[in-house]
Each structure stands twice: as structure tokens, then as C-alpha cells.
Coordinates of C-alpha atoms and ligand atoms in Angstrom, one line a residue:
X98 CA 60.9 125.7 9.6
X99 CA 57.6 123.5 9.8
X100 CA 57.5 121.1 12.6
X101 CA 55.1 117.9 13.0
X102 CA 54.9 117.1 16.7
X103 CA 53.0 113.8 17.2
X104 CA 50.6 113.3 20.3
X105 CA 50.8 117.4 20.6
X106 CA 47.7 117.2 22.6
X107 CA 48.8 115.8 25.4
X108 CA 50.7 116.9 28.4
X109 CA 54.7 117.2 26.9
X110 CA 53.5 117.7 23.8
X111 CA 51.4 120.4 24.0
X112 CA 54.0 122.7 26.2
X113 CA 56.4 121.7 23.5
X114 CA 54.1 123.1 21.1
X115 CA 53.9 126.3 23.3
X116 CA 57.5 126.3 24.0
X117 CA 58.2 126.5 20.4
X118 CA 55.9 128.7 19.3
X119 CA 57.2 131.3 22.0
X120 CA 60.9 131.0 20.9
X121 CA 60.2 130.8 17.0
X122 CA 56.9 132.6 16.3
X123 CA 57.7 132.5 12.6
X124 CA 57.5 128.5 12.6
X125 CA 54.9 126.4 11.5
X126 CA 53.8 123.4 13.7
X127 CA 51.4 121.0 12.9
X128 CA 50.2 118.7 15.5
X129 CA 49.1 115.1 14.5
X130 CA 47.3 113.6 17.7
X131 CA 44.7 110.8 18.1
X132 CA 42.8 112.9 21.0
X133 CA 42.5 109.3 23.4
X134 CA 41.6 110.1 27.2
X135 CA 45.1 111.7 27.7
X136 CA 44.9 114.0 24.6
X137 CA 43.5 117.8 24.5
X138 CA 42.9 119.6 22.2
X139 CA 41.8 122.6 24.5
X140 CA 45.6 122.3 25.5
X141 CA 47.1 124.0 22.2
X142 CA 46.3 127.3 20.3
X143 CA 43.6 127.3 17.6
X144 CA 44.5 126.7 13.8
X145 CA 46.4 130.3 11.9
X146 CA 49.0 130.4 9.5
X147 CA 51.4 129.2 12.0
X148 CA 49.6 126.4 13.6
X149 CA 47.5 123.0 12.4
X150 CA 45.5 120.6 14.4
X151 CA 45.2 117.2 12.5
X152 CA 42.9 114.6 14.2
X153 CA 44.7 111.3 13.0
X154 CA 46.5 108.0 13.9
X155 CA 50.2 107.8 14.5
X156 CA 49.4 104.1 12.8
X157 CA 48.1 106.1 9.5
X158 CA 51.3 105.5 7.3
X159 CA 49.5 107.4 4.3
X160 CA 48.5 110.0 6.4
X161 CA 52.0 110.6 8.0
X162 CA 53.3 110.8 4.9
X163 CA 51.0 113.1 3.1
X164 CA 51.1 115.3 6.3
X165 CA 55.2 114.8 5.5
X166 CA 54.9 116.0 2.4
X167 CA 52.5 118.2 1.4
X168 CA 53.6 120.8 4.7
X169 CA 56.8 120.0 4.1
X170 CA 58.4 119.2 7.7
X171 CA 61.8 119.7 8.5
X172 CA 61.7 118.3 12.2
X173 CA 59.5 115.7 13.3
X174 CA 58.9 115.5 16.7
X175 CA 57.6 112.2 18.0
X176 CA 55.8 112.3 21.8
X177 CA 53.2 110.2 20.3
X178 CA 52.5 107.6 23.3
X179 CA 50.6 105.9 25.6
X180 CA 52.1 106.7 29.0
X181 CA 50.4 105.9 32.1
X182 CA 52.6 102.8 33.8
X183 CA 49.1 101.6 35.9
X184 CA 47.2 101.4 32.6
X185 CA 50.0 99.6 30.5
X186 CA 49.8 97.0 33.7
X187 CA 45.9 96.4 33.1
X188 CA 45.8 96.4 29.2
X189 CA 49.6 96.1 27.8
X190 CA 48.2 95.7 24.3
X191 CA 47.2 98.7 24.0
X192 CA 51.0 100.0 24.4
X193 CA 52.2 97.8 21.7
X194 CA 50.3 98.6 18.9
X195 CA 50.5 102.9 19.6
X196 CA 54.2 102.8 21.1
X197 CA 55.8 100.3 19.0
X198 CA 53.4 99.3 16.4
X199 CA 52.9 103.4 16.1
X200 CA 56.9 104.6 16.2
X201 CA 57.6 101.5 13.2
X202 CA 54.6 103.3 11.1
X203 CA 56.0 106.5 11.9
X204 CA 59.7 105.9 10.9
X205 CA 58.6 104.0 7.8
X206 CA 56.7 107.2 6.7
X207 CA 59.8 109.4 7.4
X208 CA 61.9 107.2 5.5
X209 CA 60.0 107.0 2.3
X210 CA 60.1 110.9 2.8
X211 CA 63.9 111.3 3.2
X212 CA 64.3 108.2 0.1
X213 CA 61.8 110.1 -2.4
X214 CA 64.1 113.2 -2.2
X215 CA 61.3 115.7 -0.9
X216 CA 62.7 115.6 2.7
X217 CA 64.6 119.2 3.2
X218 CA 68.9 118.4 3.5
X219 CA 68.5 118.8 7.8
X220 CA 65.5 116.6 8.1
X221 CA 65.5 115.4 11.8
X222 CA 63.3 112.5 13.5
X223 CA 63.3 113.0 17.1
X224 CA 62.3 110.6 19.5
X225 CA 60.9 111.6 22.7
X226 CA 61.9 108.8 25.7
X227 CA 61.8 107.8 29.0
X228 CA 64.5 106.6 31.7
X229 CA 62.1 103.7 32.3
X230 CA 64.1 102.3 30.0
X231 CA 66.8 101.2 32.0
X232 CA 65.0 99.7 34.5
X233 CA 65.2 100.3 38.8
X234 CA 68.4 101.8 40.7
X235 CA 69.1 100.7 44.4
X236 CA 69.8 103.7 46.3
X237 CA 73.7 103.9 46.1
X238 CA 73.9 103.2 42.3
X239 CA 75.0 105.6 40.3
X240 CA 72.2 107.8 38.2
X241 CA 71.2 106.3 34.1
X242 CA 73.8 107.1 32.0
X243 CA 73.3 106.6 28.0
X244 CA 75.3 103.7 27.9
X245 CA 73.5 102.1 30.7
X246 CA 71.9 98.8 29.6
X247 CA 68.3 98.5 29.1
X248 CA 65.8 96.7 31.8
X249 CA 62.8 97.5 31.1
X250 CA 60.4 96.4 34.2
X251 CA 56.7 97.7 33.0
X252 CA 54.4 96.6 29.9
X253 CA 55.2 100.4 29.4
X254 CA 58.8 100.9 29.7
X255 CA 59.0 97.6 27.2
X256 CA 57.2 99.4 25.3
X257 CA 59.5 102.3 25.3
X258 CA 62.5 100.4 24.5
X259 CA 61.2 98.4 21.6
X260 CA 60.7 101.6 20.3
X261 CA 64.1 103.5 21.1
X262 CA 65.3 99.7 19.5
X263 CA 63.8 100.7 16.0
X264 CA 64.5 104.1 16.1
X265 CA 68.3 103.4 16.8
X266 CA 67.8 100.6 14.1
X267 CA 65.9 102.4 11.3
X268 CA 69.7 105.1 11.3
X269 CA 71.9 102.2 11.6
X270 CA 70.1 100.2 8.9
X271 CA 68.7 103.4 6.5
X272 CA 70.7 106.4 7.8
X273 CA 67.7 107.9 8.7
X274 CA 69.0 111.3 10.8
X275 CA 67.2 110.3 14.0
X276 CA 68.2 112.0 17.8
X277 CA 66.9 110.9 20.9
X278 CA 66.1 112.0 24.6
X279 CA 65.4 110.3 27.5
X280 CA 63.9 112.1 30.5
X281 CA 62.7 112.0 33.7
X282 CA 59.4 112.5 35.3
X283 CA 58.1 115.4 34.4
X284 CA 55.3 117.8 36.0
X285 CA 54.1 120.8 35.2
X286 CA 51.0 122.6 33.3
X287 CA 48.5 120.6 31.3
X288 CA 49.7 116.8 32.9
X289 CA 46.4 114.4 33.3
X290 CA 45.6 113.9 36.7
X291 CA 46.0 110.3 36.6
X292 CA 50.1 111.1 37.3
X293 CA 51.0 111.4 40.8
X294 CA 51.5 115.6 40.9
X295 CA 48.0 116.2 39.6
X296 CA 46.5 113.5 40.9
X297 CA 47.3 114.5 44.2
X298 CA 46.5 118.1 43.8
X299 CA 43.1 117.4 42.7
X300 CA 42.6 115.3 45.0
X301 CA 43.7 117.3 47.8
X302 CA 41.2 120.7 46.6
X303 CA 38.3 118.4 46.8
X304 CA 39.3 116.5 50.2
X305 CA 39.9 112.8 48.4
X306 CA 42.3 110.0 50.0
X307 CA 45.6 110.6 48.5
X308 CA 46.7 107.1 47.2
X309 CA 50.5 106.1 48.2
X310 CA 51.7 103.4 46.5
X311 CA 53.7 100.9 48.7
X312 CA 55.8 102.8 51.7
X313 CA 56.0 106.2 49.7
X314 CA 59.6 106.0 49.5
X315 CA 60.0 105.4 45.9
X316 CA 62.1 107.7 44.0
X317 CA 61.6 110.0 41.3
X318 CA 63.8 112.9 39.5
X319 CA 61.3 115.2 38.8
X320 CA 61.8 117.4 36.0
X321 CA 59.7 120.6 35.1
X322 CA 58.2 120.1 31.6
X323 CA 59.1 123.4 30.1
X324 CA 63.3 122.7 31.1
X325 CA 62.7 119.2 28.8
X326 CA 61.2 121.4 26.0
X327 CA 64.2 123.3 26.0
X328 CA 66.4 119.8 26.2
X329 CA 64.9 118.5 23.3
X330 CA 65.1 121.8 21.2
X331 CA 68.4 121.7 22.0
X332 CA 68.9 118.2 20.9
X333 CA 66.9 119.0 17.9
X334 CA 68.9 121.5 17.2
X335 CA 72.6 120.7 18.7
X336 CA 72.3 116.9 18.7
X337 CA 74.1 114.4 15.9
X338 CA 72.4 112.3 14.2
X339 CA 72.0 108.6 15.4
X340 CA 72.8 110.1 19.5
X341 CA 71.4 109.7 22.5
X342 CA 71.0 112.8 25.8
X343 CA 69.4 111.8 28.8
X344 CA 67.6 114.6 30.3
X345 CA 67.0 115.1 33.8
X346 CA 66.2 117.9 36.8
X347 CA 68.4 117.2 39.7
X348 CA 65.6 116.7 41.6
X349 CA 65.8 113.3 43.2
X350 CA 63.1 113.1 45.8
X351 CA 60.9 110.4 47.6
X352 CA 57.1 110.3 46.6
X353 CA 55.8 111.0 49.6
X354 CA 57.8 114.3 50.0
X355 CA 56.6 115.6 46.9
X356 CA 52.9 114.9 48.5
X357 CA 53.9 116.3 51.6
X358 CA 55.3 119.8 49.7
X359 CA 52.1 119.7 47.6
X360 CA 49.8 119.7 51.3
X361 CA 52.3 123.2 52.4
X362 CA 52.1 124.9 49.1
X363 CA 48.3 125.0 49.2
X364 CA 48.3 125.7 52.8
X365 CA 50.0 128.3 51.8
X366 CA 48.1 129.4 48.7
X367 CA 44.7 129.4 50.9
X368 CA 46.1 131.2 53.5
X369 CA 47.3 134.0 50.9
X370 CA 43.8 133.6 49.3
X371 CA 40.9 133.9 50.9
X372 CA 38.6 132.9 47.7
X373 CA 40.0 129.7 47.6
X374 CA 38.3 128.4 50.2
X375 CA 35.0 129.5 48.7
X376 CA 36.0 127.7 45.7
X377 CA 37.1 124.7 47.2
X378 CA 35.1 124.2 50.6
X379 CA 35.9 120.7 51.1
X380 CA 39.2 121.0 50.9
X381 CA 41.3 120.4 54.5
X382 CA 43.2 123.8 53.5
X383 CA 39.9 125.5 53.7
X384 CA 39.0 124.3 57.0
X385 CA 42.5 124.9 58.9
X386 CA 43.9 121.4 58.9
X387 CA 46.7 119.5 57.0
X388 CA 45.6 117.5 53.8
X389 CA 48.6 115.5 54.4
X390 CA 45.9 113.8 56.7
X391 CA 44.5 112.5 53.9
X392 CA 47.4 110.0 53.2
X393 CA 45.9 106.4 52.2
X394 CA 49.1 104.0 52.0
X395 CA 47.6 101.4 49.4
X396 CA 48.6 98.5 47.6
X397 CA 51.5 99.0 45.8
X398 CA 52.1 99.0 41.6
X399 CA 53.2 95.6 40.7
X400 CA 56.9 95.7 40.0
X401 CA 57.3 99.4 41.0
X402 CA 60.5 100.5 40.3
X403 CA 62.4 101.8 43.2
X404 CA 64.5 104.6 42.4
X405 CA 64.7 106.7 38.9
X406 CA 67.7 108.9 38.4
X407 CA 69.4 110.4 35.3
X408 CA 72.9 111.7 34.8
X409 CA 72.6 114.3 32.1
X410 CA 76.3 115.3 31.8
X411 CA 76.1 114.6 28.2
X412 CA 73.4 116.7 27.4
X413 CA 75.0 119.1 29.3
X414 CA 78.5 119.2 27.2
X415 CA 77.5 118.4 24.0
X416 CA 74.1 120.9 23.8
X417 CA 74.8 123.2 27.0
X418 CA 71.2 121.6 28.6
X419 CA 70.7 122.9 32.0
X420 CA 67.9 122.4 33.7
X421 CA 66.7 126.1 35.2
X422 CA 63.7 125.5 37.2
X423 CA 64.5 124.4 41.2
X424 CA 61.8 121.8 42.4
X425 CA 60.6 124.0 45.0
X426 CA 59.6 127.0 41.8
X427 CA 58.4 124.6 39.4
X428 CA 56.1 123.3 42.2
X429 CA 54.6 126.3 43.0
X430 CA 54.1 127.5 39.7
X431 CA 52.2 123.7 38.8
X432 CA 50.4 124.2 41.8
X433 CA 49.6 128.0 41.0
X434 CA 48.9 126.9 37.4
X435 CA 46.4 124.2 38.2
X436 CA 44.4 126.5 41.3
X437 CA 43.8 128.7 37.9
X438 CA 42.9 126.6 35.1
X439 CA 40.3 124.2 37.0
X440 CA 38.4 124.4 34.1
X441 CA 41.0 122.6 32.2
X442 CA 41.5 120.1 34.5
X443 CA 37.5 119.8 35.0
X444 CA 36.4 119.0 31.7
X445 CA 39.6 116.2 31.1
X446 CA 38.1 114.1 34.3
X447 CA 34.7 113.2 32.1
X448 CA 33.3 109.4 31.9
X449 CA 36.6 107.6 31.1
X450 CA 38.6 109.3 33.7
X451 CA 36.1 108.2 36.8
X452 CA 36.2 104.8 35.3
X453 CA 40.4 104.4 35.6
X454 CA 39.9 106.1 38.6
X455 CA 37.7 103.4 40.1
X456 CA 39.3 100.2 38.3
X457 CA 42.6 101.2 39.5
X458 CA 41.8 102.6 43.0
X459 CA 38.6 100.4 43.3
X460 CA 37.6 100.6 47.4
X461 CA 40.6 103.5 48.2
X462 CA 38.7 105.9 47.2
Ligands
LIG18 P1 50.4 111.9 27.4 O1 49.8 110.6 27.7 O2 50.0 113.1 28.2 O3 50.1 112.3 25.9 C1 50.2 111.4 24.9 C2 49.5 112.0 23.6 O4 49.6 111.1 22.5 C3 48.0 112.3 23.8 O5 47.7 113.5 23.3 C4 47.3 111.2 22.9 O6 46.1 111.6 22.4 C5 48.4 111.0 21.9 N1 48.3 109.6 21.2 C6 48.2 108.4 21.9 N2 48.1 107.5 20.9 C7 48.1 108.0 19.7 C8 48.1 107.6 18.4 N3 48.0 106.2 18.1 N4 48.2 108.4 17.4 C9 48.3 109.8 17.6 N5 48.3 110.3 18.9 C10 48.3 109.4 19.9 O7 52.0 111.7 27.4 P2 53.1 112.6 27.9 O8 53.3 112.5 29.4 O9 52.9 114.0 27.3 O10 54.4 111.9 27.2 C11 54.8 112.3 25.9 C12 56.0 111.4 25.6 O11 57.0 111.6 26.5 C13 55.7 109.9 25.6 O12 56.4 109.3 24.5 C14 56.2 109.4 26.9 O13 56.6 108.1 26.8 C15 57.4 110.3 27.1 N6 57.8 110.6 28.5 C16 56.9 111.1 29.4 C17 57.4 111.4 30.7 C18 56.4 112.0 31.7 O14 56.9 112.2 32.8 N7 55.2 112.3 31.4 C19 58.7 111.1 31.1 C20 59.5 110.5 30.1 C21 59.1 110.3 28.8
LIG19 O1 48.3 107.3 42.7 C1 49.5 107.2 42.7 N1 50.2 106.9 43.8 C2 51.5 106.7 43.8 O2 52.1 106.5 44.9 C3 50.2 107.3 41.4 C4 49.5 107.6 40.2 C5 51.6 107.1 41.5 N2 52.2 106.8 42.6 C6 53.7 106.7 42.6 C7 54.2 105.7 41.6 C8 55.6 106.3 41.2 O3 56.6 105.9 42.1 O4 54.3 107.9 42.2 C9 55.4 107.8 41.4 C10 55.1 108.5 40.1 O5 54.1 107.8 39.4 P1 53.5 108.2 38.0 O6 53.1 109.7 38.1 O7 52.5 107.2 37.5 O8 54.8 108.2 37.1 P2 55.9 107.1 36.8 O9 55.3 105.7 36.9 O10 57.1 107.3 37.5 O11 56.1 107.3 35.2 C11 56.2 108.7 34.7 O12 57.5 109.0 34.5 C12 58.2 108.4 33.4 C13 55.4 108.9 33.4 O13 54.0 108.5 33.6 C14 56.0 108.1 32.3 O14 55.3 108.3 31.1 C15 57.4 108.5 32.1 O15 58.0 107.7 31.1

């Protein structure tokens, strides 16, 4: 089968591309990705037989569809995005034009595909989602179901549905066999550290203020990123055209408890290792006291949506989803994972990434 996974250079869509490449080694993925700030390419493997790295616009109809064609793809993948909430809030357009402006282009070029006859008989557009979509939940309501209506409340999340809108349109309107997951927060290897996780683990090695939004008590369901690849194989694979799965992790938790489990594990990974303090000097762990002492409560995201949760029940009966990893393993193994790769994450936070940090955090830091 030959896969194109859009925006495979960044944090889901490169473990995707690993994900799939593990299960089905005898699969060809080709990655189209723009390489912005959030893109890697260090993050995927280098070009084989298997495996292409294309350096192009989502907006590039006439690339899409040459890249369509001429591999020819069975599935295409779309994780494509810009995704940071904060940065939709201080330049929105931006958002338009690669998450709606960017999906129309892509499902135009899949539909010429499918119309000219070249398209193989399973051909599959899969969008990749967000529960942002449907807005805030008080704490007694129950989690995001499918059918929940949408209320977008970001530049981002509006983003997000305008594009969930035309891809539910373009398989009403042209049959094109389209599936769709939306997810919950996910954390794991390779995610920017402009997201809360890896922001606060980097800060914490190098002894920066960890930046709270608001009271901290804002809730998330955090979802380890390899458990989504698997939910949106399966959706891929299991799903009927023109559905919906929510996918989620169980894991409903307040923001600050995820920073206050982040301070133990690497606590705990110092105590275990005594290089790491050599490594990372500065860092509260190194010197025998709590990095949750490096809390800074600061102004809080305008309209920050309070609580985030996902009831994946369908997912679960129609594909068999599951997520498998517990919060507390997938946070130690992001934690592990980011305590060995600091080159990675060294050579993401260049030029543009101290400039975000200082436009959104300004005098915090
Ligand atoms: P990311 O920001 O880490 O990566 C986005 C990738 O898209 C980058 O590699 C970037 O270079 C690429 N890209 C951006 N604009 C492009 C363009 N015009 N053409 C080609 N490539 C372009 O995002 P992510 O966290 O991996 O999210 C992937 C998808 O999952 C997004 O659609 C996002 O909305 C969705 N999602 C993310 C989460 C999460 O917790 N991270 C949760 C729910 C849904
Ligand atoms: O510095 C911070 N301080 C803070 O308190 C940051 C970056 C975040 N937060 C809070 C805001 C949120 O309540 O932590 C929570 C998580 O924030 P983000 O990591 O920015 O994620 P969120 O806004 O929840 O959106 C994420 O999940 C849904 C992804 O970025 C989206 O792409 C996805 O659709």
C-alpha cells in the first residue's frame, strides 16, 4: 500500500509515520510537509524504497495531485496543520489559509484523483481532528460524543471545524470515501516544546519559570501519541466511509497535576542517574529541591477552554480502539524519551522558537 501523510514532519505525524512503518514494513509512505517552525525533518527516517520526503505546500493543488498520481496512494493521511492554540490567538490568518484554505486544496486534489479513474477501488482520505471542536465542558457534563454540536472557541479550533465541515461536505456532495478522528491532547516523543508537556520539561532541566495559565485547573484528556496512531490505523482501516471516531485516553487530569507528576518523574530520574545532574546543572532536581518551585501562575489564554473530554465508545465498538498506554507509563516514557534525545529538542528551539517564546511569555520568563 503507498501512503501520503501530510505535515509528516511534525509531532503526530511523524510517530504516525514510525507507527506505520513498524507494523507494515513492506508499505511505502511518502511524507508531503512544508517544514514551518513545528515541522522536522530530523523527526522521520531518511529516503529508501519504502520511504519519501517531499518539501511542499499542502496549498500546491498540482503538486498533490502529481504526488497522487504518479506514487499511486491508496490512503491519504491528512495531519497537515497549524496547531498551537496561543499562536492561532496572535496571528489567526495564518490558520485559515493552511487549515482550511489547505484541507479545500487537498480534497479538491483527491477528488480529481478518485474522478480521473487512477485512484485504486479502497482509496481513503483521512482526516486527522481535534476535540476543540466542540468547544468547553463544565465539569459535570458528560465527555464529546460524535454527535455533539460544534463550538469552536479558538481562531484554531474554528479552524478545525471549517475543515471537518468540507471534509464531511466534499463525501456528501462527491462521495469522496473520507473517515475522520478526533482526539484528544496528545504527548509523547517528538512534540514541540511550545505544548504544555515539553514545554514544561525543558523548562524544568534548565531551571526556567514554568508558565500556568489561569488557576491550573483546566482540564485536559491526555492521550499518548502512539495509542492515536493505532486509532487512526484502525479507522483507516476499520472505519466507513463518510464516519466520524472520537479518540481519546481516559486520562482526564488538571494541568497543574500533569506539571506536578512531570517535577516527581525527574526527581526521580536524577536520583536514579547520577549524570544527569552533570548534564543539567541548573536544574532544581540536580540541586536537591522541587522544580515544582518553579510554578509562575501567569495570565491566562484568552477564552481558555475549561475542561476537554472525549467519549470514544464508538471507536471502541465499531474498530476495537483501546487506548493501551496508562498516563503514569506514557509519562515516564516522554519524559525518559526527551532526557535522551536533547539534541532533538535542541536544535528545534533555534531563532523562531526564542521569538514565540518571548512574544507570548514576554516578562514571565
Ligand atoms: P504539529 O504542529 O506538530 O505539526 C504540523 C505539521 O504540519 C508540521 O510538520 C508542519 O511543517 C506541517 N505543515 C504546516 N503547514 C503546512 C502546509 N501548508 N503544507 C504542508 N505541511 C504543513 O501538529 P501536530 O500536533 O502533529 O498535529 C497534527 C494534526 O493533529 C493537526 O491536524 C492537529 O490539528 C491535530 N491534532 C493535534 C492534537 C495534539 O494534541 N497535538 C490533538 C488533536 C488533533
Ligand atoms: O505555557 C503553557 N501554560 C499552560 O498553562 C501552555 C503552552 C499551556 N498551558 C495550558 C493550556 C491548556 O489548558 O495547558 C493546557 C494544554 O495546552 P496546549 O499544550 O497548548 O494544548 P491545547 O491548547 O489543549 O491544545 C492541544 O490539544 C488539542 C493541541 O495543541 C491542539 O493542536 C489539539 O487540537
Amino acid at each position: 500500500m503507498n501512503l501520503l501523510v501530510t505535515g509528516g514532519a511534525g509531532f503526530i505525524g511523524s510517530n504516525f509515520v514510525h507507527h506505520w512503518r513498524g507494523a507494515h514494513p513492506g508499505d511505502r509512505v511518502v511524507v508531503l510537509d512544508a517544514l514551518t517552525y513545528a515541522g522536522n525533518r530530523s523527526s522521520l527516517p531518511r529516503d529508501d524504497d519504502h520511504f519519501l520526503f517531499v518539501h511542499g505546500d499542502i496549498r500546491d493543488a498540482e503538486l498533490v495531485s502529481k504526488l497522487l498520481r504518479e506514487n499511486p496512494i491508496s490512503v491519504l493521511a491528512h495531519f497537515a496543520a497549524e496547531s498551537h492554540v496561543d499562536r492561532s490567538i496572535h496571528s489567526p490568518e495564518t490558520f485559515l489559509d493552511t487549515n482550511v484554505t489547505g484541507t479545500l486544496r487537498l480534497l479538491e486534489a483527491a477528488r480529481g484523483y478518485v474522478a480521473s479513474g487512477g485512484a485504486p477501488a479502497d482509496f481513503r482520505f483521512h482526516h486527522v481532528s481535534t476535540d476543540e471542536v466542540y468547544g468547553s465542558l463544565g465539569p459535570e457534563d458528560p465527555a464529546f460524543e460524535e454527535a455533539t454540536p460544534y463550538a469552536p472557541n479558538s481562531p484554531y479550533a474554528a479552524s478545525k471545524a471549517a475543515s471537518d465541515h468540507l471534509v464531511r461536505a466534499w463525501h456528501h456532495t462527491y462521495g469522496l470515501p473520507v473517515t475522520v478522528t478526533n482526539c484528544s491532547n496528545n504527548y509523547g516523543p517528538f512534540h514541540f516544546p511550545e505544548k504544555l508537556i515539553p514545554l514544561m520539561l525543558v523548562n524544568i532541566l534548565h531551571a526556567r519559570s514554568l508558565p500556568v495559565y489561569g488557576d491550573g485547573m483546566n482540564v485536559r484528556d491526555w492521550l499518548y501519541v502512539t495509542d492515536h496512531c493505532r486509532g487512526i490505523e484502525l479507522a483507516i482501516r476499520k472505519g466507513t466511509p463518510g464516519e466520524v471516531y472520537n479518540i481519546g485516553g481516559n486520562n482526564e487530569r488538571p494541568n497543574i497535576e500533569i506539571i506536578r507528576t512531570l517535577c516527581s518523574l525527574i526527581v526521580e530520574e536524577f536520583a536514579s542517574d547520577p549524570e544527569l545532574a552533570a548534564r543539567f546543572p541548573d536544574c532544581p532536581a540536580a540541586k536537591g529541591s522541587d522544580p515544582l518551585t518553579l510554578v509562575t501562575h501567569v495570565t491566562d489564554r484568552p477564552g481558555h477552554d475549561r475542561r476537554y473530554a472525549i467519549n470514544a465508545e464508538k471507536a471502541k465498538r465499531e474498530l476495537g480502539y483501546e487506548p493501551q498506554e496508562s498516563l503514569a507509563s506514557g509519562l515516564k516514557k516522554t519524559v525518559r524519551w526527551y532526557l535522551e534525545n536533547e539534541p532533538w529538542w535542541k536544535a528545534v528551539m533555534d531563532g523562531s522558537y526564542q521569538d514565540w517564546i518571548s512574544s507570548n511569555y514576554g516578562e514571565a520568563r
